[in-house]
C-alpha cells in the first residue's frame, strides 16, 4: 500500500512533533515566514483571478480551485504553518512533547507566518501589483478586507473553528500518503472546501486584511474606492486585530486542537497506553 493507516499517521505525527517542538528558534521562524509567504501568495493569486467576477458562486469556486496549492507548498517544502501546528496536541497527548514546548512552537511559528504574510501584502500593495483593471484589484482587496473587519465576534470564532477542522484534516490526509500525488490530493480537497464555504483562516487574513490596509494608504487606490461609494470605515488596524485576527485565531486553535484530540483518541491512544 502507498498509504499509511490512520494509526500509523498518528504515530508518525507524534514522532515528528517531538522534532517540531524542540527545534531552534530560527529553524521555526524562517520556515514560518516561508509558510506565511506561500499562504499570502495564494491569497494574492485568488484575489487577482476573481476581482472582476460578480457571480458569488463562481468567485468561491475559483478561489477553492486555486488557494489549496498554498498548503501543498507548505507541506512539501517542510515550512511551518501555525494552523497546521495546532495538531501538536497529538505529540503532547502521546507523551512526546510538553505543553510548554507546543506553545513555544505556536508563538514562534505564528510570528514567522505573520512576518511572511504581511511583507507579501506590503510588496503587492506598494509595487503596483494592485493596479490591475485600472486599480480595481486594489478596490476589491480593500472591500474584502473591510468585510472581514466587520465580522461579529461569535461569527469570527465559529468560522475559525470550521476552517481549522478542515485545514488540520488536510494536513493529516496529506501525511497519510507516501507519494507526491497523494500528499497534494490530501491537502487539496479539505482546503478547497473551507475556501469555497468562506471560513476564516488567521494566517490567510494576515495577508488579506493588511493588503487592504496598505492599499488604503495609497491615495490613488483610496480615491477610486471613495469614487465608487465604498465604505471603508471598518477597515482599521484596531478592527483587524480585535474583530478578526484575535477571534479567528482562537477559533482556529479550538478547531485544530479538537481535530487533534479526536484523531489521537481514535487512533493513537491505545498504542500509547501499551507503550
PDB file of C-alpha atoms in Angstrom:
ATOM      1  CA  UNK A   1       0.000   0.000   0.000  1.00  0.00           C
ATOM      2  CA  UNK A   2       1.095   3.526  -0.773  1.00  0.00           C
ATOM      3  CA  UNK A   3      -0.780   4.820   2.241  1.00  0.00           C
ATOM      4  CA  UNK A   4      -0.262   4.961   5.998  1.00  0.00           C
ATOM      5  CA  UNK A   5      -3.161   3.803   8.149  1.00  0.00           C
ATOM      6  CA  UNK A   6      -4.700   6.383  10.498  1.00  0.00           C
ATOM      7  CA  UNK A   7      -2.900   4.711  13.413  1.00  0.00           C
ATOM      8  CA  UNK A   8       0.433   4.930  11.584  1.00  0.00           C
ATOM      9  CA  UNK A   9      -0.263   8.574  10.695  1.00  0.00           C
ATOM     10  CA  UNK A  10      -0.933   9.361  14.358  1.00  0.00           C
ATOM     11  CA  UNK A  11       2.302   7.610  15.361  1.00  0.00           C
ATOM     12  CA  UNK A  12       4.321   9.354  12.656  1.00  0.00           C
ATOM     13  CA  UNK A  13       2.948  12.784  13.547  1.00  0.00           C
ATOM     14  CA  UNK A  14       3.607  12.222  17.248  1.00  0.00           C
ATOM     15  CA  UNK A  15       7.247  11.382  16.467  1.00  0.00           C
ATOM     16  CA  UNK A  16       7.580  14.341  14.090  1.00  0.00           C
ATOM     17  CA  UNK A  17       6.066  16.615  16.718  1.00  0.00           C
ATOM     18  CA  UNK A  18       8.955  15.855  19.041  1.00  0.00           C
ATOM     19  CA  UNK A  19      11.301  17.424  16.459  1.00  0.00           C
ATOM     20  CA  UNK A  20       8.956  20.338  15.769  1.00  0.00           C
ATOM     21  CA  UNK A  21       8.698  21.302  19.415  1.00  0.00           C
ATOM     22  CA  UNK A  22      12.436  21.091  20.109  1.00  0.00           C
ATOM     23  CA  UNK A  23      13.710  22.930  17.013  1.00  0.00           C
ATOM     24  CA  UNK A  24      15.855  26.083  17.488  1.00  0.00           C
ATOM     25  CA  UNK A  25      14.175  29.452  17.102  1.00  0.00           C
ATOM     26  CA  UNK A  26      15.412  30.225  13.587  1.00  0.00           C
ATOM     27  CA  UNK A  27      14.545  26.717  12.404  1.00  0.00           C
ATOM     28  CA  UNK A  28      10.947  27.590  13.275  1.00  0.00           C
ATOM     29  CA  UNK A  29      10.789  31.298  12.451  1.00  0.00           C
ATOM     30  CA  UNK A  30      12.268  31.106   8.941  1.00  0.00           C
ATOM     31  CA  UNK A  31      10.102  28.167   7.809  1.00  0.00           C
ATOM     32  CA  UNK A  32       7.249  30.099   9.410  1.00  0.00           C
ATOM     33  CA  UNK A  33       7.992  33.090   7.197  1.00  0.00           C
ATOM     34  CA  UNK A  34       8.084  30.794   4.189  1.00  0.00           C
ATOM     35  CA  UNK A  35       4.681  29.345   5.058  1.00  0.00           C
ATOM     36  CA  UNK A  36       3.282  32.841   5.546  1.00  0.00           C
ATOM     37  CA  UNK A  37       4.561  33.759   2.095  1.00  0.00           C
ATOM     38  CA  UNK A  38       3.021  30.652   0.479  1.00  0.00           C
ATOM     39  CA  UNK A  39      -0.380  31.318   2.048  1.00  0.00           C
ATOM     40  CA  UNK A  40      -0.176  35.017   1.165  1.00  0.00           C
ATOM     41  CA  UNK A  41       0.659  34.464  -2.496  1.00  0.00           C
ATOM     42  CA  UNK A  42      -2.244  32.028  -2.670  1.00  0.00           C
ATOM     43  CA  UNK A  43      -4.465  34.847  -1.432  1.00  0.00           C
ATOM     44  CA  UNK A  44      -2.899  37.282  -3.892  1.00  0.00           C
ATOM     45  CA  UNK A  45      -3.475  34.846  -6.750  1.00  0.00           C
ATOM     46  CA  UNK A  46      -7.125  34.254  -5.863  1.00  0.00           C
ATOM     47  CA  UNK A  47      -7.836  37.982  -5.474  1.00  0.00           C
ATOM     48  CA  UNK A  48      -6.217  38.718  -8.826  1.00  0.00           C
ATOM     49  CA  UNK A  49      -8.226  35.953 -10.507  1.00  0.00           C
ATOM     50  CA  UNK A  50     -11.651  36.929  -9.155  1.00  0.00           C
ATOM     51  CA  UNK A  51     -11.571  40.712  -8.760  1.00  0.00           C
ATOM     52  CA  UNK A  52     -13.740  41.371 -11.847  1.00  0.00           C
ATOM     53  CA  UNK A  53     -16.188  38.464 -11.351  1.00  0.00           C
ATOM     54  CA  UNK A  54     -19.633  39.314  -9.953  1.00  0.00           C
ATOM     55  CA  UNK A  55     -21.162  35.843  -9.527  1.00  0.00           C
ATOM     56  CA  UNK A  56     -20.537  34.734  -5.946  1.00  0.00           C
ATOM     57  CA  UNK A  57     -20.702  31.014  -6.725  1.00  0.00           C
ATOM     58  CA  UNK A  58     -18.088  31.337  -9.447  1.00  0.00           C
ATOM     59  CA  UNK A  59     -15.920  33.509  -7.203  1.00  0.00           C
ATOM     60  CA  UNK A  60     -15.933  30.956  -4.362  1.00  0.00           C
ATOM     61  CA  UNK A  61     -15.307  28.055  -6.739  1.00  0.00           C
ATOM     62  CA  UNK A  62     -12.338  29.735  -8.436  1.00  0.00           C
ATOM     63  CA  UNK A  63     -10.865  30.542  -5.023  1.00  0.00           C
ATOM     64  CA  UNK A  64     -11.383  26.941  -3.945  1.00  0.00           C
ATOM     65  CA  UNK A  65      -9.582  25.666  -7.026  1.00  0.00           C
ATOM     66  CA  UNK A  66      -6.532  27.911  -6.606  1.00  0.00           C
ATOM     67  CA  UNK A  67      -5.928  28.551  -2.907  1.00  0.00           C
ATOM     68  CA  UNK A  68      -5.236  24.967  -1.713  1.00  0.00           C
ATOM     69  CA  UNK A  69      -1.930  24.801  -3.559  1.00  0.00           C
ATOM     70  CA  UNK A  70      -0.594  27.123  -0.854  1.00  0.00           C
ATOM     71  CA  UNK A  71      -0.959  24.420   1.810  1.00  0.00           C
ATOM     72  CA  UNK A  72       0.514  21.847  -0.567  1.00  0.00           C
ATOM     73  CA  UNK A  73       3.614  24.048  -0.945  1.00  0.00           C
ATOM     74  CA  UNK A  74       3.817  24.420   2.836  1.00  0.00           C
ATOM     75  CA  UNK A  75       3.734  20.663   3.420  1.00  0.00           C
ATOM     76  CA  UNK A  76       6.055  19.654   0.592  1.00  0.00           C
ATOM     77  CA  UNK A  77       8.746  22.228   1.472  1.00  0.00           C
ATOM     78  CA  UNK A  78       8.676  21.489   5.203  1.00  0.00           C
ATOM     79  CA  UNK A  79       7.520  25.016   6.034  1.00  0.00           C
ATOM     80  CA  UNK A  80       5.847  25.681   9.387  1.00  0.00           C
ATOM     81  CA  UNK A  81       2.200  26.816   9.458  1.00  0.00           C
ATOM     82  CA  UNK A  82       0.582  27.815  12.742  1.00  0.00           C
ATOM     83  CA  UNK A  83      -2.866  26.455  11.908  1.00  0.00           C
ATOM     84  CA  UNK A  84      -1.460  23.062  10.947  1.00  0.00           C
ATOM     85  CA  UNK A  85       0.720  23.024  14.061  1.00  0.00           C
ATOM     86  CA  UNK A  86      -2.325  23.114  16.313  1.00  0.00           C
ATOM     87  CA  UNK A  87      -2.108  19.348  15.736  1.00  0.00           C
ATOM     88  CA  UNK A  88       0.908  19.351  18.061  1.00  0.00           C
ATOM     89  CA  UNK A  89      -1.612  18.416  20.711  1.00  0.00           C
ATOM     90  CA  UNK A  90      -1.087  14.880  19.317  1.00  0.00           C
ATOM     91  CA  UNK A  91       2.566  14.512  20.479  1.00  0.00           C
ATOM     92  CA  UNK A  92       1.604  16.206  23.763  1.00  0.00           C
ATOM     93  CA  UNK A  93      -1.079  13.586  24.390  1.00  0.00           C
ATOM     94  CA  UNK A  94       1.339  10.902  23.219  1.00  0.00           C
ATOM     95  CA  UNK A  95       3.891  11.959  25.840  1.00  0.00           C
ATOM     96  CA  UNK A  96       6.492  13.016  23.256  1.00  0.00           C
ATOM     97  CA  UNK A  97       6.221  16.781  23.807  1.00  0.00           C
ATOM     98  CA  UNK A  98       5.244  19.150  26.595  1.00  0.00           C
ATOM     99  CA  UNK A  99       2.537  21.803  26.584  1.00  0.00           C
ATOM    100  CA  UNK A 100       5.216  24.446  27.104  1.00  0.00           C
ATOM    101  CA  UNK A 101       7.164  23.255  24.050  1.00  0.00           C
ATOM    102  CA  UNK A 102       3.955  23.219  21.989  1.00  0.00           C
ATOM    103  CA  UNK A 103       3.108  26.799  22.997  1.00  0.00           C
ATOM    104  CA  UNK A 104       6.672  27.897  22.190  1.00  0.00           C
ATOM    105  CA  UNK A 105       6.332  26.398  18.713  1.00  0.00           C
ATOM    106  CA  UNK A 106       2.980  28.109  18.199  1.00  0.00           C
ATOM    107  CA  UNK A 107       4.300  31.509  19.234  1.00  0.00           C
ATOM    108  CA  UNK A 108       7.438  31.451  17.079  1.00  0.00           C
ATOM    109  CA  UNK A 109       5.680  29.996  14.031  1.00  0.00           C
ATOM    110  CA  UNK A 110       2.779  32.462  14.332  1.00  0.00           C
ATOM    111  CA  UNK A 111       5.200  35.399  14.320  1.00  0.00           C
ATOM    112  CA  UNK A 112       7.042  33.920  11.333  1.00  0.00           C
ATOM    113  CA  UNK A 113       3.771  33.388   9.459  1.00  0.00           C
ATOM    114  CA  UNK A 114       2.721  36.964  10.240  1.00  0.00           C
ATOM    115  CA  UNK A 115       6.014  38.387   9.000  1.00  0.00           C
ATOM    116  CA  UNK A 116       5.899  36.406   5.746  1.00  0.00           C
ATOM    117  CA  UNK A 117       2.251  37.189   5.022  1.00  0.00           C
ATOM    118  CA  UNK A 118       2.381  40.896   5.886  1.00  0.00           C
ATOM    119  CA  UNK A 119       5.597  41.508   3.966  1.00  0.00           C
ATOM    120  CA  UNK A 120       3.947  39.899   0.947  1.00  0.00           C
ATOM    121  CA  UNK A 121       0.895  42.133   1.434  1.00  0.00           C
ATOM    122  CA  UNK A 122       3.107  45.226   1.563  1.00  0.00           C
ATOM    123  CA  UNK A 123       5.002  44.111  -1.522  1.00  0.00           C
ATOM    124  CA  UNK A 124       1.800  43.680  -3.504  1.00  0.00           C
ATOM    125  CA  UNK A 125       0.255  46.950  -2.297  1.00  0.00           C
ATOM    126  CA  UNK A 126       3.259  49.188  -2.894  1.00  0.00           C
ATOM    127  CA  UNK A 127       4.740  47.592  -6.014  1.00  0.00           C
ATOM    128  CA  UNK A 128       1.811  48.298  -8.324  1.00  0.00           C
ATOM    129  CA  UNK A 129       0.528  44.698  -8.334  1.00  0.00           C
ATOM    130  CA  UNK A 130      -2.888  46.035  -7.292  1.00  0.00           C
ATOM    131  CA  UNK A 131      -3.078  48.244 -10.398  1.00  0.00           C
ATOM    132  CA  UNK A 132      -4.808  45.565 -12.487  1.00  0.00           C
ATOM    133  CA  UNK A 133      -8.033  46.706 -14.208  1.00  0.00           C
ATOM    134  CA  UNK A 134      -7.243  50.358 -13.605  1.00  0.00           C
ATOM    135  CA  UNK A 135      -6.815  49.799  -9.870  1.00  0.00           C
ATOM    136  CA  UNK A 136      -9.959  47.712  -9.428  1.00  0.00           C
ATOM    137  CA  UNK A 137      -7.900  44.924  -7.890  1.00  0.00           C
ATOM    138  CA  UNK A 138      -6.948  47.380  -5.131  1.00  0.00           C
ATOM    139  CA  UNK A 139     -10.602  48.338  -4.651  1.00  0.00           C
ATOM    140  CA  UNK A 140     -11.607  44.670  -4.446  1.00  0.00           C
ATOM    141  CA  UNK A 141      -8.816  43.991  -1.937  1.00  0.00           C
ATOM    142  CA  UNK A 142      -9.921  46.888   0.285  1.00  0.00           C
ATOM    143  CA  UNK A 143     -13.596  45.898   0.108  1.00  0.00           C
ATOM    144  CA  UNK A 144     -12.798  42.286   1.007  1.00  0.00           C
ATOM    145  CA  UNK A 145     -10.621  43.378   3.930  1.00  0.00           C
ATOM    146  CA  UNK A 146     -13.299  45.758   5.216  1.00  0.00           C
ATOM    147  CA  UNK A 147     -15.852  42.939   5.162  1.00  0.00           C
ATOM    148  CA  UNK A 148     -13.575  40.717   7.216  1.00  0.00           C
ATOM    149  CA  UNK A 149     -13.077  43.537   9.742  1.00  0.00           C
ATOM    150  CA  UNK A 150     -16.848  43.847  10.172  1.00  0.00           C
ATOM    151  CA  UNK A 151     -17.443  40.250  11.300  1.00  0.00           C
ATOM    152  CA  UNK A 152     -19.179  39.785  14.630  1.00  0.00           C
ATOM    153  CA  UNK A 153     -17.145  38.109  17.381  1.00  0.00           C
ATOM    154  CA  UNK A 154     -19.201  34.859  17.502  1.00  0.00           C
ATOM    155  CA  UNK A 155     -19.168  34.517  13.716  1.00  0.00           C
ATOM    156  CA  UNK A 156     -15.402  35.045  13.548  1.00  0.00           C
ATOM    157  CA  UNK A 157     -14.762  32.363  16.193  1.00  0.00           C
ATOM    158  CA  UNK A 158     -17.143  29.805  14.664  1.00  0.00           C
ATOM    159  CA  UNK A 159     -15.843  30.378  11.130  1.00  0.00           C
ATOM    160  CA  UNK A 160     -12.329  29.942  12.525  1.00  0.00           C
ATOM    161  CA  UNK A 161     -13.247  26.627  14.175  1.00  0.00           C
ATOM    162  CA  UNK A 162     -14.800  25.273  10.981  1.00  0.00           C
ATOM    163  CA  UNK A 163     -11.826  26.408   8.931  1.00  0.00           C
ATOM    164  CA  UNK A 164      -9.199  24.674  11.020  1.00  0.00           C
ATOM    165  CA  UNK A 165     -11.121  21.448  11.364  1.00  0.00           C
ATOM    166  CA  UNK A 166     -10.645  21.231   7.601  1.00  0.00           C
ATOM    167  CA  UNK A 167      -7.058  22.533   7.498  1.00  0.00           C
ATOM    168  CA  UNK A 168      -5.870  20.020  10.081  1.00  0.00           C
ATOM    169  CA  UNK A 169      -7.807  17.276   8.285  1.00  0.00           C
ATOM    170  CA  UNK A 170      -5.904  18.299   5.150  1.00  0.00           C
ATOM    171  CA  UNK A 171      -2.582  18.025   6.987  1.00  0.00           C
ATOM    172  CA  UNK A 172      -3.422  14.556   8.307  1.00  0.00           C
ATOM    173  CA  UNK A 173      -4.680  13.341   4.936  1.00  0.00           C
ATOM    174  CA  UNK A 174      -1.560  14.645   3.229  1.00  0.00           C
ATOM    175  CA  UNK A 175       0.733  12.977   5.750  1.00  0.00           C
ATOM    176  CA  UNK A 176      -1.094   9.672   5.318  1.00  0.00           C
ATOM    177  CA  UNK A 177       0.144   9.457   1.706  1.00  0.00           C
ATOM    178  CA  UNK A 178       3.611   8.264   0.679  1.00  0.00           C
ATOM    179  CA  UNK A 179       3.871   9.822  -2.780  1.00  0.00           C
ATOM    180  CA  UNK A 180       3.682  13.332  -4.240  1.00  0.00           C
ATOM    181  CA  UNK A 181       0.265  12.973  -5.874  1.00  0.00           C
ATOM    182  CA  UNK A 182      -1.300  11.549  -2.729  1.00  0.00           C
ATOM    183  CA  UNK A 183       0.146  14.229  -0.496  1.00  0.00           C
ATOM    184  CA  UNK A 184      -1.064  17.040  -2.766  1.00  0.00           C
ATOM    185  CA  UNK A 185      -4.524  15.487  -3.149  1.00  0.00           C
ATOM    186  CA  UNK A 186      -4.823  15.003   0.591  1.00  0.00           C
ATOM    187  CA  UNK A 187      -4.019  18.642   1.230  1.00  0.00           C
ATOM    188  CA  UNK A 188      -6.155  19.917  -1.617  1.00  0.00           C
ATOM    189  CA  UNK A 189      -9.765  18.900  -1.056  1.00  0.00           C
ATOM    190  CA  UNK A 190     -10.372  19.935   2.588  1.00  0.00           C
ATOM    191  CA  UNK A 191      -8.769  23.331   1.965  1.00  0.00           C
ATOM    192  CA  UNK A 192     -10.839  23.780  -1.195  1.00  0.00           C
ATOM    193  CA  UNK A 193     -13.954  23.118   0.899  1.00  0.00           C
ATOM    194  CA  UNK A 194     -13.071  25.712   3.561  1.00  0.00           C
ATOM    195  CA  UNK A 195     -12.284  28.338   0.936  1.00  0.00           C
ATOM    196  CA  UNK A 196     -15.474  27.696  -1.041  1.00  0.00           C
ATOM    197  CA  UNK A 197     -17.507  27.953   2.166  1.00  0.00           C
ATOM    198  CA  UNK A 198     -15.803  31.206   3.172  1.00  0.00           C
ATOM    199  CA  UNK A 199     -14.460  30.029   6.536  1.00  0.00           C
ATOM    200  CA  UNK A 200     -11.814  32.168   8.280  1.00  0.00           C
ATOM    201  CA  UNK A 201      -8.078  31.375   8.417  1.00  0.00           C
ATOM    202  CA  UNK A 202      -5.949  33.628  10.618  1.00  0.00           C
ATOM    203  CA  UNK A 203      -2.754  33.348   8.543  1.00  0.00           C
ATOM    204  CA  UNK A 204      -4.579  33.979   5.274  1.00  0.00           C
ATOM    205  CA  UNK A 205      -6.149  37.009   6.932  1.00  0.00           C
ATOM    206  CA  UNK A 206      -2.650  38.269   7.773  1.00  0.00           C
ATOM    207  CA  UNK A 207      -2.413  38.791   4.029  1.00  0.00           C
ATOM    208  CA  UNK A 208      -5.978  39.722   3.071  1.00  0.00           C
ATOM    209  CA  UNK A 209      -6.566  42.456   5.655  1.00  0.00           C
ATOM    210  CA  UNK A 210      -3.115  44.111   5.765  1.00  0.00           C
ATOM    211  CA  UNK A 211      -3.195  44.126   1.949  1.00  0.00           C
ATOM    212  CA  UNK A 212      -6.380  46.174   2.141  1.00  0.00           C
ATOM    213  CA  UNK A 213      -4.978  48.403   4.870  1.00  0.00           C
ATOM    214  CA  UNK A 214      -1.805  49.075   2.886  1.00  0.00           C
ATOM    215  CA  UNK A 215      -3.811  49.735  -0.286  1.00  0.00           C
ATOM    216  CA  UNK A 216      -5.926  52.250   1.656  1.00  0.00           C
ATOM    217  CA  UNK A 217      -2.788  54.339   2.285  1.00  0.00           C
ATOM    218  CA  UNK A 218      -2.158  54.719  -1.465  1.00  0.00           C
ATOM    219  CA  UNK A 219      -4.017  57.918  -2.473  1.00  0.00           C
ATOM    220  CA  UNK A 220      -4.951  56.691  -5.950  1.00  0.00           C
ATOM    221  CA  UNK A 221      -6.493  53.485  -4.610  1.00  0.00           C
ATOM    222  CA  UNK A 222      -8.329  55.287  -1.780  1.00  0.00           C
ATOM    223  CA  UNK A 223      -9.728  57.802  -4.277  1.00  0.00           C
ATOM    224  CA  UNK A 224     -11.017  55.005  -6.512  1.00  0.00           C
ATOM    225  CA  UNK A 225     -12.825  53.381  -3.583  1.00  0.00           C
ATOM    226  CA  UNK A 226     -14.310  56.715  -2.478  1.00  0.00           C
ATOM    227  CA  UNK A 227     -15.433  57.462  -6.023  1.00  0.00           C
ATOM    228  CA  UNK A 228     -17.374  54.193  -6.092  1.00  0.00           C
ATOM    229  CA  UNK A 229     -19.026  54.933  -2.770  1.00  0.00           C
ATOM    230  CA  UNK A 230     -17.350  52.026  -0.960  1.00  0.00           C
ATOM    231  CA  UNK A 231     -17.447  52.347   2.820  1.00  0.00           C
ATOM    232  CA  UNK A 232     -14.014  51.547   4.258  1.00  0.00           C
ATOM    233  CA  UNK A 233     -14.705  52.862   7.758  1.00  0.00           C
ATOM    234  CA  UNK A 234     -14.432  49.357   9.227  1.00  0.00           C
ATOM    235  CA  UNK A 235     -11.003  48.852   7.654  1.00  0.00           C
ATOM    236  CA  UNK A 236      -8.736  49.845  10.549  1.00  0.00           C
ATOM    237  CA  UNK A 237      -5.823  48.190  12.314  1.00  0.00           C
ATOM    238  CA  UNK A 238      -7.835  48.075  15.543  1.00  0.00           C
ATOM    239  CA  UNK A 239     -10.710  46.221  13.899  1.00  0.00           C
ATOM    240  CA  UNK A 240      -8.223  43.930  12.166  1.00  0.00           C
ATOM    241  CA  UNK A 241      -6.660  42.803  15.429  1.00  0.00           C
ATOM    242  CA  UNK A 242      -9.719  42.822  17.712  1.00  0.00           C
ATOM    243  CA  UNK A 243     -12.623  41.903  15.416  1.00  0.00           C
ATOM    244  CA  UNK A 244     -10.880  39.453  13.104  1.00  0.00           C
ATOM    245  CA  UNK A 245      -7.382  38.257  13.919  1.00  0.00           C
ATOM    246  CA  UNK A 246      -7.890  37.556  17.634  1.00  0.00           C
ATOM    247  CA  UNK A 247     -11.250  35.721  17.440  1.00  0.00           C
ATOM    248  CA  UNK A 248     -10.315  33.864  14.253  1.00  0.00           C
ATOM    249  CA  UNK A 249      -7.041  32.734  15.838  1.00  0.00           C
ATOM    250  CA  UNK A 250      -8.942  31.481  18.883  1.00  0.00           C
ATOM    251  CA  UNK A 251     -11.363  29.640  16.605  1.00  0.00           C
ATOM    252  CA  UNK A 252      -8.512  28.130  14.579  1.00  0.00           C
ATOM    253  CA  UNK A 253      -6.861  26.877  17.780  1.00  0.00           C
ATOM    254  CA  UNK A 254     -10.106  25.339  19.023  1.00  0.00           C
ATOM    255  CA  UNK A 255     -10.776  23.630  15.698  1.00  0.00           C
ATOM    256  CA  UNK A 256      -7.236  22.294  15.301  1.00  0.00           C
ATOM    257  CA  UNK A 257      -6.952  21.063  18.890  1.00  0.00           C
ATOM    258  CA  UNK A 258     -10.357  19.374  18.604  1.00  0.00           C
ATOM    259  CA  UNK A 259      -9.266  17.548  15.452  1.00  0.00           C
ATOM    260  CA  UNK A 260      -6.013  16.506  17.125  1.00  0.00           C
ATOM    261  CA  UNK A 261      -7.808  15.256  20.248  1.00  0.00           C
ATOM    262  CA  UNK A 262     -10.318  13.200  18.288  1.00  0.00           C
ATOM    263  CA  UNK A 263      -7.721  11.779  15.889  1.00  0.00           C
ATOM    264  CA  UNK A 264      -5.326  10.775  18.683  1.00  0.00           C
ATOM    265  CA  UNK A 265      -8.103   9.299  20.844  1.00  0.00           C
ATOM    266  CA  UNK A 266      -9.363   7.190  17.942  1.00  0.00           C
ATOM    267  CA  UNK A 267      -6.029   6.109  16.500  1.00  0.00           C
ATOM    268  CA  UNK A 268      -3.158   6.746  18.910  1.00  0.00           C
ATOM    269  CA  UNK A 269      -4.382   6.347  22.473  1.00  0.00           C
ATOM    270  CA  UNK A 270      -4.368   2.511  22.572  1.00  0.00           C
ATOM    271  CA  UNK A 271      -0.818   2.284  21.226  1.00  0.00           C
ATOM    272  CA  UNK A 272       0.429   4.973  23.617  1.00  0.00           C
ATOM    273  CA  UNK A 273      -1.201   3.168  26.543  1.00  0.00           C
ATOM    274  CA  UNK A 274       0.505  -0.117  25.606  1.00  0.00           C
ATOM    275  CA  UNK A 275       3.893   1.589  25.335  1.00  0.00           C
TER     276      UNK A 275
END
